[in-house]
Amino acid sequence: MVDFTAQGYLTGKPQTQGLSVVLFGDSLTAYNNLPVSIGGIVGDGTTSLVTCGSSPVTDGSTVLITATGSTFFDKQFFTATGVDVNTFSIPNAFNGALGAIGAATLHDWECERGYWTMAAMIMGHKLRRVFNAGIGGDTLFAARSRVFRDVISKKPSHVVLMMGINDIASGFTASQILGFYDDFYNQVLNAGIVPVGLTILPLASTHANFATSTPIILQTNQLHREYGRSRGIQVIDTFGEAVDTAQSDGRAIAAYFASDGIHPNTVCARVLGIKIANSLLSLPSPQLYSTNQADSFGVNANNRNLADQSPWATVGGTVTAPMTGVMPTGFTFARSSGAGAGAGSVVARTLVSDGDTVGNNAVLTLTPAADGDAYTLTLTPDITPRTIAGRSYQVSAQMRLVGTAGSTLKRIRFQNLLLPPSGVRAAITAGLSNDVTVINSANYDDRTYHIRFPRFKMPSWCTNGFAPVLTLIFGGVGGALTVNVGRVTVELLND
């Protein structure tokens, strides 16, 4: 592992919010974000009104629009404003109307099919993701021209690069692609940004370009790793985590990829995430907010930067039937769908000795009975009066899972539900969302995860009802899963 500080790479331009990261790549990087559909765009030459098929966009969200053939919109990033129901506005010179144009992704969101979402959860968000610069179909050859706009201007401490498969499809040789890597690395290093490279993933044997592309993938990855060693740049072998070692032709593990044979599913994303997290263990741990009585939401009412719900009482919360047990003050435990059983409990704790122990706040024991059984844990105090309209916030929590081996847990969703006045959009943001079929419980093991949902700007219309919600969804009958939740924080960010 590379000691980044010893390389002198952290002495460049000032960075944002400590250790931070920009993800740079093609669709495999864009997969870290939530897809949405665009139903139409109407522009007046100054502002365009976008209609989306669902309503997960919040003010300040970064949206990447894919509109093939449109020079106004295709593969460009926009900041959403004026969100209302399922529409939002973006600044643009387009004048006219477009019908349904298909794909878009919310680049502030985190999706479970993405390798970085998994890595960040596991390593406790040591690198705060400030921007995802993944654009589907992009080549490293072409993307070098947007390095300043999408990486350097964001002033991250680090950049993670996964790119090159589309260059191979375009006919570039391994040596040419190495030259593209060199150009990219020189640009970011000269800006004082630490690069981390990821090797190109294998293709499934069913992919149309498998036979012709695989030799170039192998050559490119070898050159990339050797280049990294020669320059002191960490290049993580993600290819090695996804290749089928039982075969000798460099094919991908079939169960790790979508039907197209090139895009990883959530099972693969988790495997890659573990590899990346373990490879970055040399990074210093982030400064975590301490969990103590002075920081708890109820006690420190004047603290706008931190609303840390760390109740020390063992009772006082709400358990909704047919769930049983108790919850601490500030939490509501319920089954939102299905017929599974569930019990809540709170570990008795001592202020001084327990300190930052994860999971001594709310403990859930979940025993699903059918596919689709879902349980929710809601942070019930209304935090809205402590927030400032127009400022950006991010909510996070620590969660420890025990019993995953016998569980059918297939999805974790961490949401922020803003309850606005009647007639105004109810904004939902989700930190984790799984939009592909997965093998039950294959995405999780017994460990502590740091989960969060995207940064968002508090809308002026939100006068009450700021309610973070953790949802766990199961894929069928399974053994009991214990979920320990602790240190739920609401952080005021620097815009």
Tab-separated table of C-alpha atoms in Angstrom:
chain	number	residue	atom	x	y	z
A	1	MET	CA	0.000	0.000	0.000
A	2	VAL	CA	1.144	3.503	-0.774
A	3	ASP	CA	1.786	6.013	2.007
A	4	PHE	CA	0.194	8.982	0.281
A	5	THR	CA	1.565	11.623	2.625
A	6	ALA	CA	5.113	10.321	2.143
A	7	GLN	CA	4.734	10.878	-1.603
A	8	GLY	CA	4.157	14.574	-1.010
A	9	TYR	CA	0.911	14.514	-2.958
A	10	LEU	CA	-1.113	16.315	-0.303
A	11	THR	CA	0.756	19.606	-0.541
A	12	GLY	CA	-1.043	21.042	-3.566
A	13	LYS	CA	-4.110	23.250	-3.748
A	14	PRO	CA	-6.408	23.525	-0.726
A	15	GLN	CA	-8.834	20.641	-0.490
A	16	THR	CA	-12.483	20.571	0.497
A	17	GLN	CA	-13.699	19.226	3.833
A	18	GLY	CA	-10.646	17.147	4.718
A	19	LEU	CA	-10.179	13.857	2.898
A	20	SER	CA	-12.534	13.809	-0.064
A	21	VAL	CA	-12.851	12.069	-3.396
A	22	VAL	CA	-14.075	12.514	-6.941
A	23	LEU	CA	-14.965	9.369	-8.876
A	24	PHE	CA	-13.905	9.557	-12.519
A	25	GLY	CA	-14.919	7.073	-15.173
A	26	ASP	CA	-17.580	5.726	-17.500
A	27	SER	CA	-20.849	3.897	-16.840
A	28	LEU	CA	-19.230	1.564	-14.304
A	29	THR	CA	-18.588	4.654	-12.186
A	30	ALA	CA	-21.951	6.248	-13.005
A	31	TYR	CA	-23.481	3.036	-11.603
A	32	ASN	CA	-22.728	4.407	-8.128
A	33	ASN	CA	-25.703	6.700	-8.646
A	34	LEU	CA	-29.443	6.287	-8.902
A	35	PRO	CA	-30.992	6.141	-12.395
A	36	VAL	CA	-34.110	8.158	-13.178
A	37	SER	CA	-36.113	8.525	-16.377
A	38	ILE	CA	-36.671	11.845	-18.137
A	39	GLY	CA	-40.174	12.298	-19.516
A	40	GLY	CA	-39.537	15.562	-21.346
A	41	ILE	CA	-37.739	18.915	-21.401
A	42	VAL	CA	-39.148	22.341	-22.264
A	43	GLY	CA	-36.774	25.297	-22.588
A	44	ASP	CA	-37.242	29.037	-23.083
A	45	GLY	CA	-33.662	29.856	-24.037
A	46	THR	CA	-32.583	30.566	-20.476
A	47	THR	CA	-34.065	27.867	-18.259
A	48	SER	CA	-35.279	24.376	-19.057
A	49	LEU	CA	-38.052	22.600	-17.141
A	50	VAL	CA	-37.366	18.877	-16.836
A	51	THR	CA	-40.068	16.310	-16.119
A	52	CYS	CA	-38.819	13.072	-14.599
A	53	GLY	CA	-40.587	9.749	-14.316
A	54	SER	CA	-40.193	9.686	-10.548
A	55	SER	CA	-39.599	12.343	-7.924
A	56	PRO	CA	-36.333	11.695	-6.088
A	57	VAL	CA	-34.711	14.989	-7.071
A	58	THR	CA	-34.144	17.660	-4.416
A	59	ASP	CA	-32.932	21.244	-4.746
A	60	GLY	CA	-29.193	21.226	-5.279
A	61	SER	CA	-29.088	17.684	-6.723
A	62	THR	CA	-26.517	17.065	-9.434
A	63	VAL	CA	-28.177	15.423	-12.445
A	64	LEU	CA	-26.349	13.859	-15.383
A	65	ILE	CA	-28.609	13.811	-18.447
A	66	THR	CA	-28.085	11.430	-21.331
A	67	ALA	CA	-29.864	12.679	-24.460
A	68	THR	CA	-28.173	11.214	-27.514
A	69	GLY	CA	-27.857	13.754	-30.305
A	70	SER	CA	-28.661	16.786	-28.175
A	71	THR	CA	-25.734	19.192	-27.847
A	72	PHE	CA	-27.654	21.039	-25.132
A	73	PHE	CA	-28.049	18.103	-22.782
A	74	ASP	CA	-26.204	14.939	-23.719
A	75	LYS	CA	-23.659	13.778	-21.124
A	76	GLN	CA	-23.755	17.042	-19.214
A	77	PHE	CA	-24.090	17.747	-15.495
A	78	PHE	CA	-26.722	20.146	-14.181
A	79	THR	CA	-27.778	21.411	-10.761
A	80	ALA	CA	-31.504	21.064	-10.120
A	81	THR	CA	-33.461	24.005	-8.707
A	82	GLY	CA	-37.136	24.804	-8.237
A	83	VAL	CA	-38.090	21.204	-7.563
A	84	ASP	CA	-41.860	20.650	-7.528
A	85	VAL	CA	-43.577	17.227	-7.594
A	86	ASN	CA	-41.781	15.514	-10.528
A	87	THR	CA	-40.279	18.551	-12.252
A	88	PHE	CA	-37.170	20.654	-11.745
A	89	SER	CA	-35.372	23.482	-13.535
A	90	ILE	CA	-31.848	23.729	-14.919
A	91	PRO	CA	-30.014	26.667	-16.525
A	92	ASN	CA	-29.711	26.020	-20.246
A	93	ALA	CA	-29.881	27.896	-23.565
A	94	PHE	CA	-32.215	25.330	-25.128
A	95	ASN	CA	-35.384	26.801	-26.653
A	96	GLY	CA	-38.073	24.298	-27.587
A	97	ALA	CA	-39.387	20.962	-26.407
A	98	LEU	CA	-38.063	17.428	-26.244
A	99	GLY	CA	-40.129	14.343	-25.545
A	100	ALA	CA	-38.961	11.421	-23.445
A	101	ILE	CA	-35.185	11.172	-23.772
A	102	GLY	CA	-34.552	8.209	-21.512
A	103	ALA	CA	-31.723	8.058	-19.063
A	104	ALA	CA	-30.440	10.321	-16.346
A	105	THR	CA	-28.670	9.692	-13.075
A	106	LEU	CA	-28.694	11.503	-9.759
A	107	HIS	CA	-25.031	11.947	-8.969
A	108	ASP	CA	-25.565	12.927	-5.329
A	109	TRP	CA	-27.227	9.617	-4.584
A	110	GLU	CA	-25.507	6.362	-3.735
A	111	CYS	CA	-26.664	3.110	-5.296
A	112	GLU	CA	-25.814	-0.387	-4.112
A	113	ARG	CA	-24.820	-1.524	-7.592
A	114	GLY	CA	-21.826	0.840	-7.374
A	115	TYR	CA	-18.401	-0.265	-6.165
A	116	TRP	CA	-17.737	2.980	-4.278
A	117	THR	CA	-21.010	2.884	-2.356
A	118	MET	CA	-19.972	-0.433	-0.851
A	119	ALA	CA	-16.373	0.651	-0.243
A	120	ALA	CA	-17.446	3.859	1.487
A	121	MET	CA	-19.913	2.071	3.771
A	122	ILE	CA	-17.272	-0.420	4.843
A	123	MET	CA	-14.442	2.042	5.487
A	124	GLY	CA	-16.639	4.571	7.227
A	125	HIS	CA	-16.556	7.207	4.469
A	126	LYS	CA	-12.895	8.011	5.081
A	127	LEU	CA	-13.059	9.814	1.752
A	128	ARG	CA	-16.110	12.077	1.506
A	129	ARG	CA	-17.451	11.795	-2.016
A	130	VAL	CA	-17.806	15.328	-3.365
A	131	PHE	CA	-18.602	14.485	-6.986
A	132	ASN	CA	-19.173	11.523	-9.280
A	133	ALA	CA	-17.760	12.293	-12.715
A	134	GLY	CA	-18.790	8.998	-14.299
A	135	ILE	CA	-20.370	9.351	-17.739
A	136	GLY	CA	-21.692	6.293	-19.533
A	137	GLY	CA	-19.941	5.436	-22.802
A	138	ASP	CA	-17.070	7.868	-22.211
A	139	THR	CA	-13.489	7.031	-23.157
A	140	LEU	CA	-10.342	7.995	-21.322
A	141	PHE	CA	-9.091	9.470	-24.574
A	142	ALA	CA	-11.994	11.929	-24.683
A	143	ALA	CA	-12.415	12.395	-20.933
A	144	ARG	CA	-8.947	13.925	-20.447
A	145	SER	CA	-10.414	17.201	-21.719
A	146	ARG	CA	-12.860	17.372	-18.766
A	147	VAL	CA	-10.387	16.597	-15.976
A	148	PHE	CA	-10.193	20.226	-14.854
A	149	ARG	CA	-13.964	20.768	-14.945
A	150	ASP	CA	-14.966	17.525	-13.269
A	151	VAL	CA	-12.009	16.806	-10.965
A	152	ILE	CA	-9.545	19.625	-10.337
A	153	SER	CA	-12.181	22.349	-9.929
A	154	LYS	CA	-13.869	20.279	-7.184
A	155	LYS	CA	-10.634	20.381	-5.136
A	156	PRO	CA	-10.786	16.845	-3.736
A	157	SER	CA	-7.897	15.297	-1.841
A	158	HIS	CA	-8.225	12.117	-3.951
A	159	VAL	CA	-9.590	10.894	-7.270
A	160	VAL	CA	-10.506	7.283	-8.069
A	161	LEU	CA	-10.185	6.289	-11.726
A	162	MET	CA	-11.910	3.316	-13.362
A	163	MET	CA	-11.821	3.692	-17.110
A	164	GLY	CA	-10.513	2.163	-20.335
A	165	ILE	CA	-12.990	-0.473	-21.467
A	166	ASN	CA	-14.602	1.884	-23.986
A	167	ASP	CA	-11.166	2.868	-25.300
A	168	ILE	CA	-10.525	-0.808	-26.006
A	169	ALA	CA	-13.867	-1.071	-27.793
A	170	SER	CA	-12.856	1.983	-29.850
A	171	GLY	CA	-9.738	0.208	-31.121
A	172	PHE	CA	-6.994	1.759	-28.973
A	173	THR	CA	-4.041	-0.447	-28.013
A	174	ALA	CA	-2.823	-1.102	-24.479
A	175	SER	CA	0.168	1.202	-25.024
A	176	GLN	CA	-2.050	4.020	-26.254
A	177	ILE	CA	-4.354	3.653	-23.255
A	178	LEU	CA	-1.349	3.741	-20.933
A	179	GLY	CA	-0.506	7.102	-22.503
A	180	PHE	CA	-4.028	8.289	-21.669
A	181	TYR	CA	-3.549	7.140	-18.057
A	182	ASP	CA	-0.255	9.034	-17.913
A	183	ASP	CA	-1.909	12.233	-19.148
A	184	PHE	CA	-4.702	11.903	-16.579
A	185	TYR	CA	-2.359	11.191	-13.677
A	186	ASN	CA	-0.066	14.088	-14.564
A	187	GLN	CA	-2.995	16.512	-14.597
A	188	VAL	CA	-4.305	15.526	-11.162
A	189	LEU	CA	-0.878	15.155	-9.520
A	190	ASN	CA	0.115	18.617	-10.692
A	191	ALA	CA	-3.034	19.887	-8.962
A	192	GLY	CA	-2.031	18.238	-5.693
A	193	ILE	CA	-4.669	15.496	-5.911
A	194	VAL	CA	-3.856	11.895	-4.947
A	195	PRO	CA	-4.917	9.419	-7.670
A	196	VAL	CA	-6.069	5.858	-7.058
A	197	GLY	CA	-6.414	3.640	-10.115
A	198	LEU	CA	-8.695	0.635	-10.561
A	199	THR	CA	-7.944	-2.001	-13.186
A	200	ILE	CA	-10.438	-2.658	-15.994
A	201	LEU	CA	-13.000	-5.318	-15.108
A	202	PRO	CA	-13.276	-8.541	-17.129
A	203	LEU	CA	-16.077	-9.165	-19.593
A	204	ALA	CA	-18.482	-12.086	-19.401
A	205	SER	CA	-17.804	-14.778	-21.979
A	206	THR	CA	-21.203	-14.003	-23.518
A	207	HIS	CA	-20.229	-10.421	-24.358
A	208	ALA	CA	-19.862	-9.766	-28.094
A	209	ASN	CA	-16.353	-8.305	-27.670
A	210	PHE	CA	-15.089	-10.901	-25.196
A	211	ALA	CA	-12.645	-12.661	-27.521
A	212	THR	CA	-11.162	-9.522	-29.056
A	213	SER	CA	-11.150	-7.265	-26.000
A	214	THR	CA	-9.902	-9.627	-23.298
A	215	PRO	CA	-6.255	-9.774	-24.500
A	216	ILE	CA	-6.150	-5.960	-24.550
A	217	ILE	CA	-7.755	-5.783	-21.081
A	218	LEU	CA	-5.056	-8.090	-19.710
A	219	GLN	CA	-2.244	-6.131	-21.364
A	220	THR	CA	-3.645	-2.764	-20.283
A	221	ASN	CA	-4.079	-3.858	-16.691
A	222	GLN	CA	-0.538	-5.200	-16.525
A	223	LEU	CA	0.898	-1.960	-17.917
A	224	HIS	CA	-1.304	0.073	-15.570
A	225	ARG	CA	-0.104	-1.811	-12.481
A	226	GLU	CA	3.550	-1.548	-13.526
A	227	TYR	CA	3.100	2.157	-14.201
A	228	GLY	CA	1.581	2.654	-10.763
A	229	ARG	CA	4.481	0.901	-9.059
A	230	SER	CA	7.015	3.003	-10.963
A	231	ARG	CA	5.348	6.280	-9.919
A	232	GLY	CA	4.154	5.405	-6.444
A	233	ILE	CA	0.498	5.499	-7.504
A	234	GLN	CA	-1.808	2.927	-5.972
A	235	VAL	CA	-3.512	0.803	-8.643
A	236	ILE	CA	-5.993	-1.634	-7.116
A	237	ASP	CA	-6.531	-4.932	-8.944
A	238	THR	CA	-10.315	-4.926	-9.245
A	239	PHE	CA	-10.031	-7.202	-12.305
A	240	GLY	CA	-8.668	-9.943	-10.072
A	241	GLU	CA	-11.755	-9.803	-7.845
A	242	ALA	CA	-14.198	-10.357	-10.718
A	243	VAL	CA	-12.340	-12.804	-12.998
A	244	ASP	CA	-13.330	-16.478	-13.023
A	245	THR	CA	-10.145	-18.167	-11.819
A	246	ALA	CA	-11.625	-21.588	-12.645
A	247	GLN	CA	-11.267	-20.648	-16.312
A	248	SER	CA	-8.098	-19.750	-18.190
A	249	ASP	CA	-9.487	-17.280	-20.704
A	250	GLY	CA	-9.954	-14.192	-18.501
A	251	ARG	CA	-13.742	-14.319	-18.403
A	252	ALA	CA	-15.750	-12.692	-15.649
A	253	ILE	CA	-17.611	-14.607	-12.965
A	254	ALA	CA	-21.024	-14.834	-14.615
A	255	ALA	CA	-22.995	-14.319	-11.389
A	256	TYR	CA	-21.221	-10.992	-10.832
A	257	PHE	CA	-22.506	-9.219	-13.928
A	258	ALA	CA	-25.743	-8.036	-15.472
A	259	SER	CA	-27.126	-9.774	-18.539
A	260	ASP	CA	-25.176	-7.441	-20.832
A	261	GLY	CA	-21.928	-9.050	-19.639
A	262	ILE	CA	-20.143	-5.776	-18.892
A	263	HIS	CA	-21.880	-3.979	-16.009
A	264	PRO	CA	-21.401	-5.378	-12.477
A	265	ASN	CA	-24.404	-6.194	-10.323
A	266	THR	CA	-24.685	-5.512	-6.619
A	267	VAL	CA	-22.991	-8.790	-5.709
A	268	CYS	CA	-19.920	-7.772	-7.706
A	269	ALA	CA	-20.109	-4.219	-6.361
A	270	ARG	CA	-19.864	-5.524	-2.834
A	271	VAL	CA	-16.848	-7.718	-3.672
A	272	LEU	CA	-15.113	-4.789	-5.359
A	273	GLY	CA	-16.029	-2.519	-2.467
A	274	ILE	CA	-14.378	-4.809	0.065
A	275	LYS	CA	-11.222	-4.956	-2.058
A	276	ILE	CA	-11.077	-1.177	-2.430
A	277	ALA	CA	-11.800	-0.553	1.256
A	278	ASN	CA	-9.116	-2.991	2.379
A	279	SER	CA	-6.620	-1.425	-0.032
A	280	LEU	CA	-7.228	2.042	1.399
A	281	LEU	CA	-6.864	1.106	5.055
A	282	SER	CA	-3.687	3.208	5.206
A	283	LEU	CA	-5.831	6.339	4.973
A	284	PRO	CA	-6.303	8.073	8.312
A	285	SER	CA	-9.730	7.655	9.875
A	286	PRO	CA	-12.076	10.623	9.644
A	287	GLN	CA	-12.921	12.675	12.679
A	288	LEU	CA	-16.195	11.294	13.958
A	289	TYR	CA	-18.597	13.242	16.082
A	290	SER	CA	-18.493	11.886	19.593
A	291	THR	CA	-21.612	10.350	20.994
A	292	ASN	CA	-22.157	11.860	24.393
A	293	GLN	CA	-24.885	13.442	26.431
A	294	ALA	CA	-23.778	16.993	25.557
A	295	ASP	CA	-24.128	16.296	21.828
A	296	SER	CA	-27.491	14.591	21.950
A	297	PHE	CA	-30.256	16.352	20.082
A	298	GLY	CA	-32.487	16.855	23.048
A	299	VAL	CA	-29.815	18.352	25.286
A	300	ASN	CA	-27.800	20.572	22.980
A	301	ALA	CA	-30.601	22.433	21.230
A	302	ASN	CA	-28.344	25.262	20.051
A	303	ASN	CA	-25.979	23.101	18.004
A	304	ARG	CA	-26.885	23.689	14.356
A	305	ASN	CA	-24.000	21.634	13.000
A	306	LEU	CA	-24.812	18.377	14.735
A	307	ALA	CA	-28.086	16.775	15.698
A	308	ASP	CA	-26.778	13.546	17.166
A	309	GLN	CA	-29.604	11.369	18.357
A	310	SER	CA	-27.832	9.400	21.068
A	311	PRO	CA	-30.520	8.698	23.653
A	312	TRP	CA	-29.225	7.241	26.888
A	313	ALA	CA	-32.637	6.184	28.117
A	314	THR	CA	-33.597	2.549	27.494
A	315	VAL	CA	-37.292	3.252	27.002
A	316	GLY	CA	-39.527	6.038	25.741
A	317	GLY	CA	-39.631	5.321	22.014
A	318	THR	CA	-42.415	3.758	19.960
A	319	VAL	CA	-42.836	0.131	18.858
A	320	THR	CA	-45.720	-0.311	16.437
A	321	ALA	CA	-47.685	-3.601	16.664
A	322	PRO	CA	-47.238	-6.370	15.706
A	323	MET	CA	-43.590	-5.572	16.485
A	324	THR	CA	-42.689	-6.155	20.121
A	325	GLY	CA	-40.200	-4.869	22.683
A	326	VAL	CA	-38.991	-1.352	23.438
A	327	MET	CA	-37.189	1.484	21.690
A	328	PRO	CA	-35.232	4.398	23.173
A	329	THR	CA	-36.553	7.925	23.133
A	330	GLY	CA	-36.367	9.391	19.636
A	331	PHE	CA	-36.921	6.194	17.615
A	332	THR	CA	-39.992	4.508	16.109
A	333	PHE	CA	-39.765	0.837	15.048
A	334	ALA	CA	-42.362	-0.678	12.697
A	335	ARG	CA	-42.949	-3.283	9.997
A	336	SER	CA	-43.876	-1.407	6.846
A	337	SER	CA	-44.921	-4.448	4.791
A	338	GLY	CA	-45.181	-8.225	4.962
A	339	ALA	CA	-45.863	-10.669	7.765
A	340	GLY	CA	-42.481	-11.141	9.408
A	341	ALA	CA	-41.794	-10.931	13.119
A	342	GLY	CA	-39.632	-8.321	14.788
A	343	ALA	CA	-38.527	-7.275	18.246
A	344	GLY	CA	-36.852	-4.125	19.502
A	345	SER	CA	-34.569	-3.766	22.477
A	346	VAL	CA	-32.073	-1.372	24.005
A	347	VAL	CA	-28.829	-2.347	25.666
A	348	ALA	CA	-28.477	-0.789	29.094
A	349	ARG	CA	-25.616	1.684	28.878
A	350	THR	CA	-23.395	3.746	31.059
A	351	LEU	CA	-22.471	7.201	29.802
A	352	VAL	CA	-18.743	7.078	30.574
A	353	SER	CA	-17.899	3.457	29.856
A	354	ASP	CA	-19.966	3.021	26.695
A	355	GLY	CA	-18.638	6.102	24.927
A	356	ASP	CA	-18.904	5.651	21.166
A	357	THR	CA	-20.022	2.012	21.212
A	358	VAL	CA	-21.961	1.348	18.018
A	359	GLY	CA	-25.374	-0.195	18.350
A	360	ASN	CA	-26.243	0.548	21.952
A	361	ASN	CA	-28.991	2.902	20.888
A	362	ALA	CA	-31.541	0.775	19.034
A	363	VAL	CA	-31.281	-2.987	18.588
A	364	LEU	CA	-33.648	-4.732	16.143
A	365	THR	CA	-34.111	-8.484	15.804
A	366	LEU	CA	-35.801	-9.176	12.463
A	367	THR	CA	-37.214	-12.546	11.353
A	368	PRO	CA	-38.771	-12.278	7.868
A	369	ALA	CA	-41.556	-14.598	6.723
A	370	ALA	CA	-41.833	-13.760	3.013
A	371	ASP	CA	-40.225	-11.974	0.093
A	372	GLY	CA	-40.754	-8.237	0.449
A	373	ASP	CA	-40.971	-8.117	4.221
A	374	ALA	CA	-39.740	-4.664	5.229
A	375	TYR	CA	-38.960	-3.014	8.557
A	376	THR	CA	-38.387	0.651	9.332
A	377	LEU	CA	-36.602	2.575	12.056
A	378	THR	CA	-37.474	6.270	12.075
A	379	LEU	CA	-35.694	9.088	13.886
A	380	THR	CA	-38.740	10.868	15.250
A	381	PRO	CA	-37.664	14.232	16.704
A	382	ASP	CA	-38.485	17.047	14.274
A	383	ILE	CA	-35.089	18.486	13.345
A	384	THR	CA	-36.504	21.102	10.959
A	385	PRO	CA	-36.303	24.004	13.467
A	386	ARG	CA	-32.573	23.331	13.798
A	387	THR	CA	-31.927	23.634	10.065
A	388	ILE	CA	-31.375	26.627	7.788
A	389	ALA	CA	-33.268	26.938	4.500
A	390	GLY	CA	-30.959	26.860	1.504
A	391	ARG	CA	-28.043	25.246	3.352
A	392	SER	CA	-26.749	21.747	2.616
A	393	TYR	CA	-26.992	18.846	5.034
A	394	GLN	CA	-26.006	15.203	5.136
A	395	VAL	CA	-27.389	12.520	7.433
A	396	SER	CA	-25.414	9.438	8.404
A	397	ALA	CA	-25.618	6.536	10.833
A	398	GLN	CA	-23.585	3.571	11.957
A	399	MET	CA	-25.179	0.148	11.671
A	400	ARG	CA	-23.841	-3.231	12.757
A	401	LEU	CA	-25.308	-6.432	11.268
A	402	VAL	CA	-25.133	-9.794	13.047
A	403	GLY	CA	-26.537	-13.022	11.562
A	404	THR	CA	-26.247	-12.231	7.859
A	405	ALA	CA	-25.180	-15.778	6.955
A	406	GLY	CA	-28.666	-17.149	7.625
A	407	SER	CA	-30.521	-14.026	6.619
A	408	THR	CA	-32.333	-13.126	3.403
A	409	LEU	CA	-31.588	-9.392	3.673
A	410	LYS	CA	-31.461	-8.022	0.151
A	411	ARG	CA	-31.746	-4.276	0.434
A	412	ILE	CA	-30.908	-1.427	2.794
A	413	ARG	CA	-32.460	1.972	2.204
A	414	PHE	CA	-31.606	5.049	4.224
A	415	GLN	CA	-34.002	7.889	3.418
A	416	ASN	CA	-34.832	11.398	4.400
A	417	LEU	CA	-38.520	12.139	4.153
A	418	LEU	CA	-39.358	15.840	4.161
A	419	LEU	CA	-43.005	16.449	4.933
A	420	PRO	CA	-43.949	19.745	3.272
A	421	PRO	CA	-47.148	21.816	3.438
A	422	SER	CA	-50.060	20.435	1.435
A	423	GLY	CA	-49.664	20.746	-2.315
A	424	VAL	CA	-45.871	20.956	-2.329
A	425	ARG	CA	-43.631	18.083	-3.312
A	426	ALA	CA	-42.662	15.464	-0.732
A	427	ALA	CA	-38.944	15.040	-1.286
A	428	ILE	CA	-37.386	11.653	-0.733
A	429	THR	CA	-33.670	10.999	-0.902
A	430	ALA	CA	-32.173	7.553	-0.496
A	431	GLY	CA	-28.605	6.766	0.382
A	432	LEU	CA	-28.742	3.170	-0.757
A	433	SER	CA	-30.962	1.745	-3.438
A	434	ASN	CA	-30.772	-1.579	-5.234
A	435	ASP	CA	-32.300	-1.645	-8.687
A	436	VAL	CA	-31.120	-5.057	-9.916
A	437	THR	CA	-31.823	-8.631	-8.911
A	438	VAL	CA	-29.445	-9.799	-6.225
A	439	ILE	CA	-28.631	-12.986	-4.389
A	440	ASN	CA	-30.227	-12.685	-0.963
A	441	SER	CA	-27.742	-11.711	1.746
A	442	ALA	CA	-24.818	-11.935	-0.707
A	443	ASN	CA	-24.322	-8.185	-0.418
A	444	TYR	CA	-23.753	-8.125	3.326
A	445	ASP	CA	-21.746	-9.801	6.034
A	446	ASP	CA	-21.393	-9.363	9.780
A	447	ARG	CA	-19.665	-6.021	10.191
A	448	THR	CA	-20.255	-2.364	10.995
A	449	TYR	CA	-21.427	-0.219	8.089
A	450	HIS	CA	-21.436	3.563	7.923
A	451	ILE	CA	-24.520	4.532	5.916
A	452	ARG	CA	-25.667	7.926	4.743
A	453	PHE	CA	-27.976	9.596	2.269
A	454	PRO	CA	-26.974	12.328	-0.161
A	455	ARG	CA	-26.254	15.903	0.691
A	456	PHE	CA	-29.310	18.024	0.047
A	457	LYS	CA	-30.346	21.634	0.371
A	458	MET	CA	-33.060	22.263	2.920
A	459	PRO	CA	-35.988	23.706	0.895
A	460	SER	CA	-37.666	26.850	2.157
A	461	TRP	CA	-41.071	25.164	2.047
A	462	CYS	CA	-40.077	22.548	4.627
A	463	THR	CA	-41.414	23.831	7.911
A	464	ASN	CA	-41.735	20.536	9.759
A	465	GLY	CA	-41.289	16.789	9.539
A	466	PHE	CA	-37.574	16.224	8.860
A	467	ALA	CA	-37.558	12.436	9.441
A	468	PRO	CA	-34.604	10.146	8.577
A	469	VAL	CA	-35.806	6.568	7.983
A	470	LEU	CA	-33.798	3.323	7.823
A	471	THR	CA	-35.544	0.502	5.905
A	472	LEU	CA	-34.411	-3.129	5.661
A	473	ILE	CA	-36.040	-5.316	3.001
A	474	PHE	CA	-35.855	-9.118	2.857
A	475	GLY	CA	-36.131	-11.693	0.093
A	476	GLY	CA	-37.981	-14.491	1.865
A	477	VAL	CA	-38.079	-16.672	4.945
A	478	GLY	CA	-34.780	-16.517	6.793
A	479	GLY	CA	-32.989	-16.629	10.081
A	480	ALA	CA	-33.110	-13.807	12.593
A	481	LEU	CA	-30.956	-10.783	11.761
A	482	THR	CA	-29.783	-8.453	14.506
A	483	VAL	CA	-29.412	-4.799	13.507
A	484	ASN	CA	-27.632	-2.439	15.894
A	485	VAL	CA	-28.046	1.240	15.028
A	486	GLY	CA	-26.132	4.094	16.605
A	487	ARG	CA	-24.724	7.583	16.079
A	488	VAL	CA	-27.309	9.117	13.786
A	489	THR	CA	-25.985	12.553	12.838
A	490	VAL	CA	-27.239	15.475	10.807
A	491	GLU	CA	-24.306	17.525	9.603
A	492	LEU	CA	-24.336	21.075	8.240
A	493	LEU	CA	-21.982	21.112	5.230
A	494	ASN	CA	-19.892	23.875	3.733
A	495	ASP	CA	-21.530	24.840	0.435
